[in-house]
Amino acid sequence: MTSFTLCLPFPISANRLWRKSRSVVHISQEYKSWKLEAEGWYVQQRKSTPRIPGNFTYHLTLDKTRRKVARDGDNRCKCVLDFIQRMDLIEDDKLADSGTWEWGEADGCVISVRAA
């Protein structure tokens, strides 16, 4: 079964991905910075990470030391799923059959993805 695991920086909240100035919605500077950092982490650990076409399941582990500040853990999934889609590791995040997250041991976060 096709699967992969990646370590990424601690993701920003879905509430912070986009900003609005006047009538224009744009990617926040915080999100741009996170994506650049995530690309660096990805390049450092990229092996032969398989692409998962079609449906998948995922589990996200968030650094438990950030819990008091970042409280809303489920708000962190969107950022990570969009990133792995952008890196062409999954076809589309809408193809997730299920996903879970938890606070745990992680330097930033750890995403594990498995073909469904």
mmCIF file of C-alpha atoms in Angstrom:
data_model
loop_
_atom_site.group_PDB
_atom_site.id
_atom_site.type_symbol
_atom_site.label_atom_id
_atom_site.label_comp_id
_atom_site.label_asym_id
_atom_site.label_seq_id
_atom_site.Cartn_x
_atom_site.Cartn_y
_atom_site.Cartn_z
ATOM 1 C CA MET A 1 0.000 0.000 0.000
ATOM 2 C CA THR A 2 1.346 3.413 -0.959
ATOM 3 C CA SER A 3 2.083 5.768 1.927
ATOM 4 C CA PHE A 4 4.452 8.473 3.091
ATOM 5 C CA THR A 5 5.304 10.468 6.210
ATOM 6 C CA LEU A 6 6.701 13.998 6.269
ATOM 7 C CA CYS A 7 7.850 16.364 9.005
ATOM 8 C CA LEU A 8 6.848 19.967 8.399
ATOM 9 C CA PRO A 9 6.938 23.218 10.353
ATOM 10 C CA PHE A 10 4.082 23.849 12.757
ATOM 11 C CA PRO A 11 1.180 24.852 10.492
ATOM 12 C CA ILE A 12 -0.635 28.129 10.733
ATOM 13 C CA SER A 13 -4.350 28.269 11.443
ATOM 14 C CA ALA A 14 -6.825 28.135 8.573
ATOM 15 C CA ASN A 15 -8.062 31.459 9.956
ATOM 16 C CA ARG A 16 -4.702 33.029 9.028
ATOM 17 C CA LEU A 17 -4.238 31.721 5.461
ATOM 18 C CA TRP A 18 -5.995 34.553 3.676
ATOM 19 C CA ARG A 19 -6.211 38.286 4.279
ATOM 20 C CA LYS A 20 -8.413 40.946 2.797
ATOM 21 C CA SER A 21 -7.304 44.454 1.935
ATOM 22 C CA ARG A 22 -9.964 46.671 0.493
ATOM 23 C CA SER A 23 -11.910 44.287 -1.729
ATOM 24 C CA VAL A 24 -9.012 41.984 -2.627
ATOM 25 C CA VAL A 25 -8.451 38.638 -0.905
ATOM 26 C CA HIS A 26 -4.829 37.454 -0.949
ATOM 27 C CA ILE A 27 -2.511 34.929 0.664
ATOM 28 C CA SER A 28 -1.260 36.243 3.998
ATOM 29 C CA GLN A 29 2.415 36.994 4.489
ATOM 30 C CA GLU A 30 2.400 34.490 7.364
ATOM 31 C CA TYR A 31 1.154 31.756 4.998
ATOM 32 C CA LYS A 32 3.714 32.674 2.319
ATOM 33 C CA SER A 33 6.477 32.406 4.923
ATOM 34 C CA TRP A 34 5.177 29.055 6.191
ATOM 35 C CA LYS A 35 5.059 27.628 2.653
ATOM 36 C CA LEU A 36 8.667 28.671 1.993
ATOM 37 C CA GLU A 37 9.813 27.092 5.251
ATOM 38 C CA ALA A 38 7.793 23.934 4.514
ATOM 39 C CA GLU A 39 9.411 23.652 1.072
ATOM 40 C CA GLY A 40 12.826 23.753 2.750
ATOM 41 C CA TRP A 41 11.854 21.005 5.187
ATOM 42 C CA TYR A 42 10.414 18.944 2.335
ATOM 43 C CA VAL A 43 13.560 19.254 0.197
ATOM 44 C CA GLN A 44 15.759 18.175 3.119
ATOM 45 C CA GLN A 45 13.838 14.945 3.713
ATOM 46 C CA ARG A 46 12.580 14.167 0.232
ATOM 47 C CA LYS A 47 13.431 10.648 -0.615
ATOM 48 C CA SER A 48 11.381 8.890 -3.202
ATOM 49 C CA THR A 49 8.128 10.121 -1.705
ATOM 50 C CA PRO A 50 5.406 8.379 -3.700
ATOM 51 C CA ARG A 51 2.525 10.323 -5.197
ATOM 52 C CA ILE A 52 -0.847 9.056 -4.054
ATOM 53 C CA PRO A 53 -3.396 9.337 -6.850
ATOM 54 C CA GLY A 54 -7.016 9.127 -5.821
ATOM 55 C CA ASN A 55 -8.457 8.668 -2.364
ATOM 56 C CA PHE A 56 -6.349 8.700 0.779
ATOM 57 C CA THR A 57 -6.460 8.902 4.559
ATOM 58 C CA TYR A 58 -4.213 11.011 6.749
ATOM 59 C CA HIS A 59 -3.091 11.518 10.317
ATOM 60 C CA LEU A 60 -1.522 14.767 11.513
ATOM 61 C CA THR A 61 0.491 14.964 14.729
ATOM 62 C CA LEU A 62 0.988 18.489 16.066
ATOM 63 C CA ASP A 63 3.771 19.528 18.440
ATOM 64 C CA LYS A 64 2.152 19.249 21.870
ATOM 65 C CA THR A 65 4.364 22.008 23.283
ATOM 66 C CA ARG A 66 2.379 24.489 21.151
ATOM 67 C CA ARG A 67 -0.994 23.412 22.513
ATOM 68 C CA LYS A 68 -1.503 26.285 24.966
ATOM 69 C CA VAL A 69 -0.864 28.909 22.290
ATOM 70 C CA ALA A 70 -2.293 27.177 19.209
ATOM 71 C CA ARG A 71 -5.323 25.593 20.934
ATOM 72 C CA ASP A 72 -7.481 24.885 17.859
ATOM 73 C CA GLY A 73 -5.659 21.867 16.425
ATOM 74 C CA ASP A 74 -8.210 20.946 13.779
ATOM 75 C CA ASN A 75 -7.676 24.365 12.191
ATOM 76 C CA ARG A 76 -4.128 23.316 11.275
ATOM 77 C CA CYS A 77 -4.986 20.510 8.817
ATOM 78 C CA LYS A 78 -5.942 22.661 5.797
ATOM 79 C CA CYS A 79 -2.545 24.305 5.550
ATOM 80 C CA VAL A 80 -0.738 20.940 5.536
ATOM 81 C CA LEU A 81 -3.130 19.257 3.082
ATOM 82 C CA ASP A 82 -2.850 22.169 0.657
ATOM 83 C CA PHE A 83 0.934 21.935 0.902
ATOM 84 C CA ILE A 84 1.161 18.223 0.102
ATOM 85 C CA GLN A 85 -1.207 18.794 -2.820
ATOM 86 C CA ARG A 86 0.994 21.647 -4.047
ATOM 87 C CA MET A 87 4.022 19.336 -3.842
ATOM 88 C CA ASP A 88 2.031 16.866 -5.999
ATOM 89 C CA LEU A 89 2.118 14.158 -3.311
ATOM 90 C CA ILE A 90 -1.672 13.838 -3.447
ATOM 91 C CA GLU A 91 -3.953 14.492 -6.371
ATOM 92 C CA ASP A 92 -6.412 16.705 -4.509
ATOM 93 C CA ASP A 93 -7.181 17.238 -0.816
ATOM 94 C CA LYS A 94 -10.893 16.791 -1.559
ATOM 95 C CA LEU A 95 -10.117 13.095 -2.103
ATOM 96 C CA ALA A 96 -9.437 12.527 1.608
ATOM 97 C CA ASP A 97 -11.673 9.678 2.791
ATOM 98 C CA SER A 98 -10.846 10.434 6.402
ATOM 99 C CA GLY A 99 -8.365 12.294 8.507
ATOM 100 C CA THR A 100 -7.381 12.566 12.135
ATOM 101 C CA TRP A 101 -5.109 14.780 14.173
ATOM 102 C CA GLU A 102 -3.609 14.783 17.632
ATOM 103 C CA TRP A 103 -1.245 16.678 19.903
ATOM 104 C CA GLY A 104 1.913 14.622 20.346
ATOM 105 C CA GLU A 105 5.657 14.295 19.855
ATOM 106 C CA ALA A 106 6.586 16.266 16.747
ATOM 107 C CA ASP A 107 9.075 18.908 15.749
ATOM 108 C CA GLY A 108 6.465 21.148 14.122
ATOM 109 C CA CYS A 109 4.099 18.536 12.741
ATOM 110 C CA VAL A 110 4.156 15.090 11.172
ATOM 111 C CA ILE A 111 1.746 14.149 8.385
ATOM 112 C CA SER A 112 1.240 10.481 7.514
ATOM 113 C CA VAL A 113 -0.727 9.733 4.358
ATOM 114 C CA ARG A 114 -1.889 6.361 3.037
ATOM 115 C CA ALA A 115 -3.690 5.425 -0.162
ATOM 116 C CA ALA A 116 -7.263 4.376 0.582
#
